[in-house]
């Protein structure tokens, strides 16, 4: 895929959605890293969902992952999105040089993980294994509370982080980190899932919006976002657009 470099990364993630895998893809793409999105290869080339299942079933050795995204680097297997990003950050030039800065970025990434979990639960409040259609009343109730309470609370927190970081335009320090890339992705997902609520909330969070625009304009990311490698948002991922849940 993109770029060159000595280390060859293998990403294993569901091939038809952005989901949590997208946070890893964005870091690899922005850095121009050499990686293969393995499950998007045809089965005949060792790809497909089967490639993920082989890792989850423990057929390939390494530390057993519970769920994708999974990153394979040599013989090492990593899972948990924030953990993968913590590993990749310094290697891809997307993390601060010192321990304090790295811990700060990890802390923000874990808060993003909480946030996207709640965004997901707004359409699947009872169980991921059930169809949305089987939990619609609960989803309506959960989404109302998500939009009224949780969305503004999380966004206000991230906006404050940007304001307190001296106006440099990054969440931590004076250079872009993987948390900034993830913050772009969260906003893109929210704008897709909740266009009405997002139109209101984005007006209240100008620093976040500016960060989103700045990240989207980074040359490698702009090329990625315009490419076929960027899977369009759809009704199977973390962020889903059900107009009836986007009530103000
Ligand atoms: N905390 C994990 C969550 C991983 C996760 O929920 N992965 C989803 C796809 S985005 C999955 O396939 N889960 C299967 C399961 O939970 O059984 C992370 O951040 O990576």
XYZ file of N, CA and C and ligand atoms in Angstrom:
764
model
N 0.845 -1.183 0.000
C 0.000 0.000 0.000
C 0.893 1.250 0.000
N 0.603 2.234 0.851
C 1.294 3.512 0.704
C 2.747 3.463 1.165
N 3.561 4.277 0.506
C 4.865 4.634 1.035
C 5.897 3.530 1.057
N 6.992 3.837 1.735
C 8.090 2.885 1.834
C 8.601 2.916 3.263
N 9.536 2.071 3.570
C 10.079 2.029 4.927
C 10.532 0.634 5.213
N 11.325 0.486 6.281
C 11.900 -0.828 6.523
C 10.901 -1.795 7.135
N 10.147 -1.310 8.121
C 9.212 -2.207 8.790
C 7.972 -2.391 7.929
N 7.535 -3.651 7.829
C 6.306 -3.919 7.069
C 5.235 -4.286 8.086
N 4.206 -3.493 8.122
C 3.116 -3.718 9.071
C 1.982 -4.464 8.387
N 1.385 -5.387 9.128
C 0.186 -6.067 8.633
C -0.977 -5.705 9.548
N -1.988 -5.073 8.970
C -3.204 -4.743 9.717
C -4.258 -5.800 9.418
N -4.915 -6.258 10.461
C -6.028 -7.206 10.308
C -7.267 -6.542 10.877
N -8.188 -6.225 9.991
C -9.427 -5.589 10.444
C -10.541 -5.910 9.453
N -11.777 -5.904 9.945
C -12.939 -6.212 9.092
C -12.843 -5.430 7.790
N -12.934 -6.105 6.648
C -12.594 -5.462 5.371
C -13.633 -4.493 4.815
N -14.858 -4.463 5.374
C -15.891 -3.638 4.732
C -16.297 -2.418 5.559
N -15.613 -2.170 6.668
C -15.974 -0.995 7.480
C -14.711 -0.218 7.886
N -14.959 1.064 8.212
C -13.864 1.858 8.812
C -13.631 1.384 10.249
N -14.678 1.461 11.054
C -14.626 0.942 12.423
C -13.405 1.416 13.206
N -13.004 0.593 14.153
C -11.820 0.944 14.948
C -10.536 0.792 14.143
N -10.583 -0.020 13.106
C -9.400 -0.187 12.268
C -8.962 1.120 11.623
N -9.934 2.011 11.407
C -9.602 3.254 10.706
C -8.618 4.112 11.497
N -8.658 4.013 12.818
C -7.715 4.813 13.620
C -6.274 4.356 13.343
N -6.119 3.071 13.077
C -4.790 2.540 12.745
C -4.430 2.910 11.303
N -5.409 2.740 10.401
C -5.138 3.075 8.993
C -4.681 4.523 8.866
N -5.351 5.437 9.590
C -5.002 6.858 9.464
C -3.565 7.116 9.896
N -3.133 6.468 10.971
C -1.750 6.667 11.434
C -0.767 6.129 10.396
N -1.028 4.929 9.882
C -0.126 4.332 8.888
C -0.100 5.163 7.610
N -1.267 5.630 7.191
C -1.345 6.417 5.957
C -0.661 7.765 6.122
N -0.911 8.436 7.249
C -0.314 9.765 7.435
C 1.210 9.685 7.455
N 1.714 8.583 7.999
C 3.172 8.416 8.089
C 3.770 7.882 6.788
N 2.934 7.500 5.846
C 3.461 6.893 4.624
C 4.121 5.561 4.899
N 3.620 4.847 5.919
C 4.234 3.566 6.301
C 3.906 2.486 5.274
N 4.752 1.483 5.248
C 4.524 0.347 4.365
C 3.650 -0.668 5.104
N 2.426 -0.866 4.646
C 1.549 -1.799 5.351
C 0.625 -2.521 4.381
N 0.142 -3.656 4.856
C -0.842 -4.415 4.090
C -2.110 -4.515 4.936
N -3.234 -4.196 4.340
C -4.537 -4.312 4.996
C -5.023 -5.725 4.646
N -4.556 -6.692 5.428
C -4.570 -8.090 4.985
C -5.972 -8.596 4.628
N -6.966 -8.300 5.450
C -8.296 -8.865 5.206
C -8.949 -8.284 3.955
N -8.373 -7.223 3.413
C -8.926 -6.664 2.176
C -8.325 -7.314 0.936
N -7.347 -8.158 1.151
C -6.831 -8.948 0.030
C -7.805 -10.089 -0.244
N -7.803 -10.629 -1.481
C -8.666 -11.779 -1.747
C -8.250 -13.002 -0.936
N -9.204 -13.889 -0.687
C -8.905 -15.138 0.033
C -7.730 -15.872 -0.615
N -7.692 -15.809 -1.955
C -6.651 -16.548 -2.687
C -5.248 -16.026 -2.367
N -5.189 -14.809 -1.816
C -3.876 -14.256 -1.434
C -3.704 -14.238 0.083
N -4.467 -15.072 0.764
C -4.345 -15.147 2.227
C -5.146 -14.083 2.946
N -6.045 -13.393 2.236
C -6.817 -12.315 2.845
C -8.199 -12.755 3.279
N -9.124 -11.793 3.313
C -10.498 -12.075 3.717
C -10.629 -12.187 5.234
N -11.864 -12.358 5.660
C -12.149 -12.467 7.095
C -11.425 -13.667 7.701
N -11.206 -14.695 6.860
C -10.504 -15.892 7.354
C -9.142 -15.550 7.939
N -8.493 -14.542 7.356
C -7.157 -14.157 7.841
C -7.252 -13.637 9.281
N -8.341 -12.916 9.571
C -8.544 -12.415 10.945
C -8.838 -13.587 11.872
N -9.709 -14.481 11.409
C -10.121 -15.599 12.263
C -8.942 -16.501 12.620
N -7.993 -16.632 11.695
C -6.808 -17.451 11.999
C -6.050 -16.877 13.198
N -6.003 -15.558 13.312
C -5.302 -14.938 14.449
C -6.112 -15.090 15.726
N -7.439 -14.875 15.599
C -8.304 -14.943 16.793
C -8.381 -16.378 17.319
N -8.283 -17.330 16.394
C -8.309 -18.741 16.804
C -6.958 -19.214 17.340
N -5.974 -18.322 17.314
C -4.666 -18.675 17.866
C -3.851 -19.607 16.988
N -4.199 -19.624 15.691
C -3.508 -20.577 14.797
C -2.143 -20.071 14.346
N -1.838 -18.789 14.658
C -0.578 -18.231 14.153
C 0.419 -17.929 15.258
N 0.128 -18.326 16.491
C 1.064 -18.003 17.580
C 0.939 -16.546 17.980
N 1.855 -16.092 18.837
C 1.796 -14.707 19.315
C 0.772 -14.550 20.421
N 0.747 -13.376 21.030
C -0.210 -13.111 22.118
C -1.621 -13.098 21.539
N -2.473 -13.937 22.094
C -3.812 -14.141 21.532
C -4.645 -12.853 21.600
N -5.118 -12.350 20.445
C -5.960 -11.156 20.476
C -7.418 -11.524 20.765
N -8.141 -10.619 21.404
C -9.565 -10.852 21.656
C -10.407 -10.420 20.450
N -10.029 -9.291 19.863
C -10.832 -8.748 18.754
C -9.958 -7.842 17.889
N -10.333 -7.692 16.605
C -9.611 -6.729 15.775
C -9.964 -5.289 16.174
N -9.160 -4.297 15.859
C -7.985 -4.369 14.998
C -6.799 -5.086 15.648
N -6.025 -5.753 14.766
C -4.826 -6.467 15.189
C -3.697 -6.017 14.267
N -2.542 -5.765 14.858
C -1.374 -5.397 14.051
C -0.321 -6.473 14.217
N 0.218 -6.916 13.089
C 1.308 -7.894 13.121
C 2.579 -7.189 12.670
N 3.587 -7.264 13.508
C 4.897 -6.672 13.195
C 5.914 -7.770 13.406
N 6.453 -8.294 12.347
C 7.310 -9.480 12.489
C 6.470 -10.600 13.083
N 6.934 -11.160 14.204
C 6.177 -12.235 14.862
C 5.257 -11.694 15.948
N 5.344 -10.383 16.210
C 4.572 -9.807 17.312
C 3.145 -9.465 16.866
N 2.184 -9.836 17.721
C 0.783 -9.491 17.476
C 0.345 -8.492 18.540
N -0.252 -7.392 18.079
C -0.772 -6.403 19.024
C -2.250 -6.216 18.756
N -3.024 -6.036 19.822
C -4.423 -5.645 19.642
C -4.756 -4.575 20.663
N -6.014 -4.154 20.663
C -6.514 -2.992 21.397
C -6.027 -1.727 20.682
N -6.980 -0.993 20.134
C -6.664 0.149 19.277
C -5.664 1.115 19.920
N -5.935 1.504 21.164
C -5.050 2.483 21.816
C -3.660 1.897 22.041
N -3.602 0.611 22.296
C -2.312 -0.054 22.501
C -1.511 -0.115 21.200
N -2.199 -0.410 20.109
C -1.522 -0.441 18.803
C -0.971 0.951 18.477
N -1.789 1.965 18.746
C -1.342 3.327 18.436
C -0.197 3.755 19.347
N -0.237 3.305 20.584
C 0.854 3.632 21.499
C 2.161 3.000 21.002
N 2.047 1.813 20.436
C 3.216 1.127 19.874
C 3.706 1.856 18.619
N 2.761 2.203 17.739
C 3.136 2.801 16.456
C 3.608 4.249 16.583
N 3.017 4.979 17.541
C 3.261 6.431 17.623
C 4.721 6.829 17.470
N 5.598 6.361 18.357
C 7.004 6.770 18.244
C 7.662 6.262 16.966
N 7.256 5.085 16.510
C 7.872 4.509 15.299
C 7.476 5.281 14.043
N 6.304 5.893 14.068
C 5.819 6.611 12.877
C 5.993 8.127 13.001
N 6.625 8.573 14.075
C 6.787 10.018 14.258
C 5.479 10.705 14.590
N 4.601 9.981 15.286
C 3.277 10.531 15.617
C 3.039 10.580 17.122
N 4.135 10.659 17.887
C 4.018 10.751 19.346
C 5.118 11.669 19.859
N 4.880 12.303 21.012
C 5.922 13.175 21.574
C 7.176 12.378 21.935
N 8.288 13.092 22.079
C 9.565 12.422 22.354
C 9.666 11.956 23.806
N 8.987 12.634 24.727
C 9.185 12.281 26.150
C 8.037 11.439 26.709
N 8.331 10.766 27.835
C 7.356 9.864 28.459
C 6.069 10.582 28.853
N 6.241 11.786 29.388
C 5.064 12.529 29.857
C 4.111 12.803 28.681
N 4.691 13.241 27.587
C 3.878 13.519 26.404
C 3.219 12.258 25.866
N 3.954 11.157 25.883
C 3.377 9.899 25.366
C 2.234 9.409 26.247
N 2.412 9.562 27.560
C 1.324 9.162 28.469
C 0.097 10.029 28.242
N 0.331 11.321 27.971
C -0.795 12.233 27.733
C -1.559 11.816 26.466
N -0.818 11.494 25.416
C -1.483 11.100 24.164
C -2.263 9.804 24.369
N -1.667 8.870 25.102
C -2.366 7.607 25.381
C -3.644 7.850 26.185
N -3.549 8.742 27.157
C -4.725 9.059 27.979
C -5.864 9.614 27.113
N -5.506 10.486 26.199
C -6.534 11.066 25.313
C -7.094 9.986 24.390
N -6.210 9.115 23.891
C -6.682 8.039 22.993
C -7.656 7.115 23.719
N -7.375 6.843 24.982
C -8.286 5.983 25.761
C -9.624 6.681 25.996
N -9.580 8.000 26.148
C -10.843 8.746 26.300
C -11.626 8.715 24.983
N -10.907 8.795 23.877
C -11.569 8.655 22.564
C -12.203 7.263 22.453
N -11.509 6.252 22.969
C -12.074 4.887 22.936
C -13.388 4.830 23.720
N -13.417 5.481 24.880
C -14.675 5.532 25.654
C -15.769 6.220 24.839
N -15.401 7.322 24.231
C -16.354 8.151 23.471
C -16.955 7.343 22.305
N -16.101 6.694 21.533
C -16.634 5.974 20.364
C -17.441 4.748 20.799
N -17.094 4.188 21.956
C -17.908 3.090 22.492
C -19.330 3.572 22.768
N -19.434 4.767 23.333
C -20.768 5.306 23.618
C -21.503 5.677 22.326
N -20.749 6.189 21.338
C -21.392 6.503 20.042
C -21.954 5.214 19.433
N -21.187 4.146 19.506
C -21.654 2.855 18.997
C -22.904 2.399 19.746
N -22.877 2.546 21.069
C -23.998 2.053 21.873
C -25.270 2.859 21.653
N -25.154 4.034 21.021
C -26.382 4.796 20.749
C -27.250 4.066 19.720
N -26.642 3.233 18.846
C -27.488 2.442 17.926
C -27.564 0.969 18.325
N -26.701 0.532 19.232
C -26.734 -0.850 19.705
C -26.632 -0.893 21.237
N -27.635 -0.353 21.936
C -27.524 -0.242 23.406
C -27.669 -1.574 24.128
N -28.305 -2.553 23.504
C -28.550 -3.819 24.207
C -27.465 -4.833 23.893
N -27.194 -5.053 22.603
C -26.168 -6.037 22.224
C -25.716 -5.815 20.787
N -24.409 -5.938 20.577
C -23.872 -5.831 19.209
C -24.339 -6.996 18.356
N -24.678 -8.103 19.005
C -25.073 -9.302 18.261
C -26.515 -9.224 17.754
N -27.284 -8.257 18.251
C -28.665 -8.087 17.773
C -28.700 -7.043 16.666
N -29.678 -7.175 15.740
C -29.863 -6.138 14.734
C -30.363 -4.858 15.395
N -30.057 -3.737 14.754
C -30.596 -2.449 15.208
C -32.125 -2.530 15.317
N -32.730 -3.186 14.329
C -34.197 -3.289 14.282
C -34.744 -4.014 15.506
N -33.929 -4.785 16.177
C -34.375 -5.510 17.377
C -34.151 -4.724 18.668
N -33.633 -3.491 18.547
C -33.401 -2.700 19.758
C -33.698 -1.214 19.487
N -34.692 -0.977 18.631
C -34.969 0.406 18.229
C -35.471 1.299 19.365
N -36.417 0.852 20.197
C -36.867 1.766 21.262
C -35.743 2.103 22.237
N -34.928 1.090 22.556
C -33.825 1.332 23.482
C -32.791 2.269 22.844
N -32.564 2.068 21.517
C -31.605 2.925 20.820
C -32.101 4.374 20.810
N -33.397 4.556 20.597
C -33.934 5.920 20.567
C -33.709 6.608 21.906
N -33.929 5.847 22.968
C -33.754 6.425 24.312
C -32.278 6.726 24.577
N -31.441 5.759 24.231
C -30.005 5.921 24.467
C -29.429 7.071 23.631
N -29.856 7.157 22.358
C -29.330 8.206 21.479
C -29.746 9.591 21.971
N -30.970 9.697 22.482
C -31.409 11.001 23.013
C -30.480 11.463 24.120
N -30.147 10.537 25.018
C -29.266 10.895 26.138
C -27.832 11.138 25.638
N -27.399 10.319 24.682
C -26.061 10.514 24.121
C -25.942 11.933 23.545
N -26.925 12.330 22.739
C -26.845 13.642 22.084
C -27.022 14.786 23.072
N -27.863 14.591 24.078
C -28.142 15.689 25.005
C -27.044 15.852 26.055
N -26.440 14.718 26.474
C -25.511 14.793 27.605
C -24.075 14.422 27.246
N -23.920 13.244 26.685
C -22.557 12.719 26.524
C -21.790 13.391 25.391
N -22.427 13.553 24.236
C -21.741 14.195 23.107
C -21.223 15.585 23.502
N -22.074 16.465 24.061
C -21.551 17.789 24.439
C -20.453 17.705 25.503
N -20.575 16.759 26.426
C -19.569 16.665 27.489
C -18.206 16.242 26.936
N -18.201 15.209 26.095
C -16.925 14.771 25.499
C -16.342 15.873 24.613
N -17.177 16.478 23.762
C -16.651 17.487 22.832
C -16.100 18.691 23.592
N -16.797 19.098 24.635
C -16.310 20.242 25.429
C -14.954 19.908 26.050
N -14.788 18.671 26.475
C -13.501 18.252 27.056
C -12.378 18.354 26.021
N -12.613 17.809 24.830
C -11.557 17.851 23.806
C -11.278 19.295 23.363
N -12.337 20.097 23.284
C -12.146 21.516 22.922
C -11.277 22.217 23.971
N -11.535 21.893 25.238
C -10.736 22.509 26.310
C -9.276 22.078 26.227
N -9.049 20.815 25.897
C -7.660 20.359 25.749
C -6.935 21.214 24.706
N -7.611 21.468 23.586
C -6.988 22.270 22.529
C -6.739 23.700 23.016
N -7.720 24.263 23.726
C -7.578 25.642 24.205
C -6.432 25.750 25.214
N -6.314 24.729 26.061
C -5.289 24.783 27.117
C -3.898 24.462 26.584
N -3.828 23.938 25.380
C -2.509 23.595 24.840
C -1.892 24.760 24.075
N -2.302 25.961 24.408
C -1.577 27.138 23.930
C -1.901 27.572 22.518
N -2.975 27.067 21.969
C -3.382 27.580 20.659
C -2.542 27.063 19.506
N -1.708 26.051 19.752
C -0.882 25.514 18.670
C -1.678 24.634 17.718
N -2.877 24.254 18.144
C -3.726 23.491 17.238
C -3.614 21.990 17.387
N -2.886 21.517 18.411
C -2.752 20.078 18.632
C -3.247 19.730 20.031
N -3.624 18.491 20.220
C -4.130 18.079 21.536
C -3.017 18.031 22.569
N -1.835 17.592 22.146
C -0.686 17.486 23.061
C 0.544 18.059 22.362
N 1.293 18.891 23.096
C 2.575 19.371 22.588
C 2.418 20.295 21.386
N 3.513 20.436 20.645
C 3.508 21.393 19.543
C 3.633 20.723 18.176
N 3.259 19.443 18.139
C 3.283 18.739 16.844
C 2.136 17.737 16.801
N 1.778 17.345 15.607
C 0.665 16.406 15.437
C 0.996 15.031 16.014
N 0.020 14.435 16.681
C 0.160 13.060 17.184
C -0.993 12.209 16.644
N -0.903 10.913 16.931
C -1.974 10.026 16.465
C -3.318 10.375 17.093
N -3.310 11.008 18.277
C -4.589 11.403 18.889
C -5.275 12.484 18.050
N -4.488 13.368 17.431
C -5.078 14.381 16.549
C -5.729 13.717 15.331
N -5.060 12.700 14.792
C -5.644 11.969 13.658
C -6.952 11.308 14.083
N -6.950 10.718 15.278
C -8.166 10.058 15.772
C -9.285 11.066 15.998
N -8.923 12.252 16.455
C -9.939 13.288 16.698
C -10.583 13.721 15.385
N -9.799 13.724 14.318
C -10.372 13.963 12.978
C -11.418 12.897 12.670
N -11.032 11.650 12.897
C -11.895 10.525 12.534
C -13.195 10.536 13.342
N -13.086 10.854 14.620
C -14.283 10.917 15.467
C -15.258 11.962 14.908
N -14.723 13.106 14.529
C -15.599 14.162 14.002
C -16.209 13.762 12.653
N -15.412 13.129 11.811
C -15.960 12.676 10.524
C -17.098 11.685 10.763
N -16.909 10.798 11.717
C -17.932 9.794 12.022
C -19.191 10.415 12.598
N -19.013 11.357 13.498
C -20.182 12.009 14.109
C -20.957 12.813 13.067
N -20.215 13.479 12.167
C -20.877 14.282 11.127
C -21.697 13.378 10.202
N -21.203 12.158 9.977
C -21.949 11.195 9.152
C -23.179 10.666 9.906
N -22.960 10.297 11.155
C -24.032 9.628 11.896
C -25.126 10.589 12.351
N -24.720 11.757 12.782
C -25.669 12.706 13.396
C -25.542 14.083 12.739
N -25.893 14.196 11.439
C -25.670 15.497 10.768
C -26.403 16.655 11.429
N -27.587 16.413 11.970
C -28.340 17.522 12.579
C -27.657 17.960 13.873
N -27.383 16.994 14.740
C -26.719 17.323 16.011
C -25.326 17.900 15.747
N -24.647 17.349 14.736
C -23.294 17.817 14.467
C -23.286 19.272 13.982
N -24.290 19.653 13.177
C -24.360 21.041 12.698
C -24.409 21.997 13.887
N -25.111 21.599 14.920
C -25.215 22.436 16.125
C -23.914 22.392 16.921
N -23.426 21.180 17.178
C -22.256 21.026 18.046
C -20.991 21.605 17.421
N -20.854 21.491 16.118
C -19.611 21.963 15.503
C -19.472 23.480 15.656
N -20.596 24.195 15.688
C -20.531 25.645 15.889
C -19.971 25.991 17.270
N -20.182 25.080 18.204
C -19.734 25.336 19.584
C -18.292 24.920 19.826
N -17.692 24.258 18.849
C -16.348 23.701 19.067
C -15.417 24.053 17.911
N -15.111 25.355 17.786
C -14.322 25.807 16.625
C -12.902 25.245 16.588
N -12.293 24.999 17.744
C -10.914 24.493 17.717
C -10.891 23.057 17.201
N -11.894 22.284 17.606
C -11.983 20.906 17.100
C -12.203 20.895 15.590
N -13.104 21.755 15.143
C -13.400 21.810 13.708
C -12.147 22.209 12.924
N -11.397 23.179 13.468
C -10.160 23.599 12.788
C -9.164 22.439 12.745
N -9.108 21.661 13.817
C -8.206 20.497 13.835
C -8.628 19.487 12.760
N -9.924 19.246 12.680
C -10.425 18.302 11.666
C -10.002 18.752 10.265
N -10.164 20.052 10.000
C -9.839 20.555 8.656
C -8.343 20.478 8.389
N -7.566 20.771 9.423
C -6.108 20.751 9.246
C -5.627 19.326 8.972
N -6.187 18.375 9.697
C -5.771 16.973 9.481
C -6.175 16.520 8.081
N -7.393 16.861 7.681
C -7.886 16.409 6.363
C -7.051 16.978 5.220
N -6.395 18.133 5.477
C -5.612 18.786 4.418
C -4.169 18.282 4.362
N -3.775 17.430 5.305
C -2.395 16.912 5.250
C -2.237 16.099 3.957
N -1.182 16.369 3.204
C -1.127 15.808 1.842
C -1.342 14.293 1.773
N -0.667 13.526 2.619
C -0.845 12.064 2.517
C -2.261 11.659 2.893
N -2.805 12.336 3.910
C -4.173 11.972 4.327
C -5.190 12.399 3.288
N -4.993 13.584 2.708
C -5.926 14.042 1.665
C -5.940 13.024 0.516
N -4.761 12.538 0.150
C -4.687 11.542 -0.933
C -5.380 10.248 -0.508
N -5.158 9.845 0.729
C -5.814 8.617 1.235
C -7.333 8.774 1.243
N -7.807 9.907 1.763
C -9.252 10.103 1.906
C -9.950 10.110 0.542
N -9.213 10.531 -0.480
C -9.790 10.566 -1.831
C -9.626 9.243 -2.564
N -8.938 8.301 -1.948
C -8.622 7.047 -2.642
C -9.658 5.959 -2.329
N -9.534 4.848 -3.032
C -10.425 3.707 -2.762
C -10.020 2.974 -1.497
N -8.856 3.288 -0.961
C -8.462 2.647 0.300
C -9.360 3.106 1.447
N -9.889 4.319 1.352
C -10.801 4.841 2.379
C -12.186 4.242 2.117
N -12.590 3.333 2.985
C -13.912 2.700 2.853
C -14.964 3.747 3.232
N -16.011 3.933 2.426
C -17.035 4.927 2.820
C -17.724 4.510 4.131
N -18.177 5.494 4.900
C -19.007 5.174 6.060
C -20.211 4.369 5.573
N -20.692 3.460 6.388
C -21.860 2.667 6.005
C -22.594 2.218 7.268
N -23.650 1.447 7.071
C -24.533 1.090 8.186
C -24.076 -0.173 8.930
N -22.789 -0.483 8.830
C -22.268 -1.650 9.551
C -21.171 -1.278 10.528
N -20.762 -0.020 10.524
C -19.596 0.367 11.320
C -19.960 0.919 12.686
N -18.981 1.589 13.259
C -19.170 2.223 14.573
C -20.180 3.357 14.484
N -20.016 4.157 13.424
C -20.865 5.331 13.214
C -21.905 4.990 12.155
N -23.170 5.042 12.545
C -24.244 4.713 11.594
C -25.258 5.841 11.560
N -25.800 6.074 10.370
C -26.750 7.161 10.229
C -28.184 6.637 10.210
N -28.834 6.740 11.336
C -30.265 6.458 11.414
C -30.934 7.806 11.716
N -31.615 8.400 10.708
C -32.154 9.762 10.910
C -33.008 9.870 12.166
N -33.730 8.791 12.508
C -34.610 8.872 13.679
C -33.833 8.987 14.986
N -32.525 8.660 14.970
C -31.716 8.802 16.190
C -31.073 10.188 16.288
N -31.163 10.930 15.197
C -30.468 12.226 15.141
C -31.423 13.355 15.546
N -32.252 13.065 16.557
C -33.243 14.061 16.992
C -32.537 15.111 17.853
N -32.918 16.339 17.659
C -32.270 17.417 18.430
C -32.854 17.505 19.832
N -11.298 -2.229 23.092
C -11.073 -2.823 21.796
C -12.409 -3.176 21.188
C -12.261 -4.057 19.993
C -13.585 -4.316 19.317
O -14.674 -4.102 19.903
N -13.518 -4.750 18.065
C -14.722 -4.983 17.319
C -14.618 -4.418 15.935
S -14.412 -2.649 16.020
C -14.991 -6.479 17.234
O -14.861 -7.090 16.201
N -15.383 -7.054 18.373
C -15.737 -8.446 18.470
C -16.195 -8.758 19.872
O -16.162 -7.873 20.735
O -16.610 -9.883 20.071
C -10.271 -1.847 20.903
O -10.305 -0.644 21.169
O -9.607 -2.295 19.956
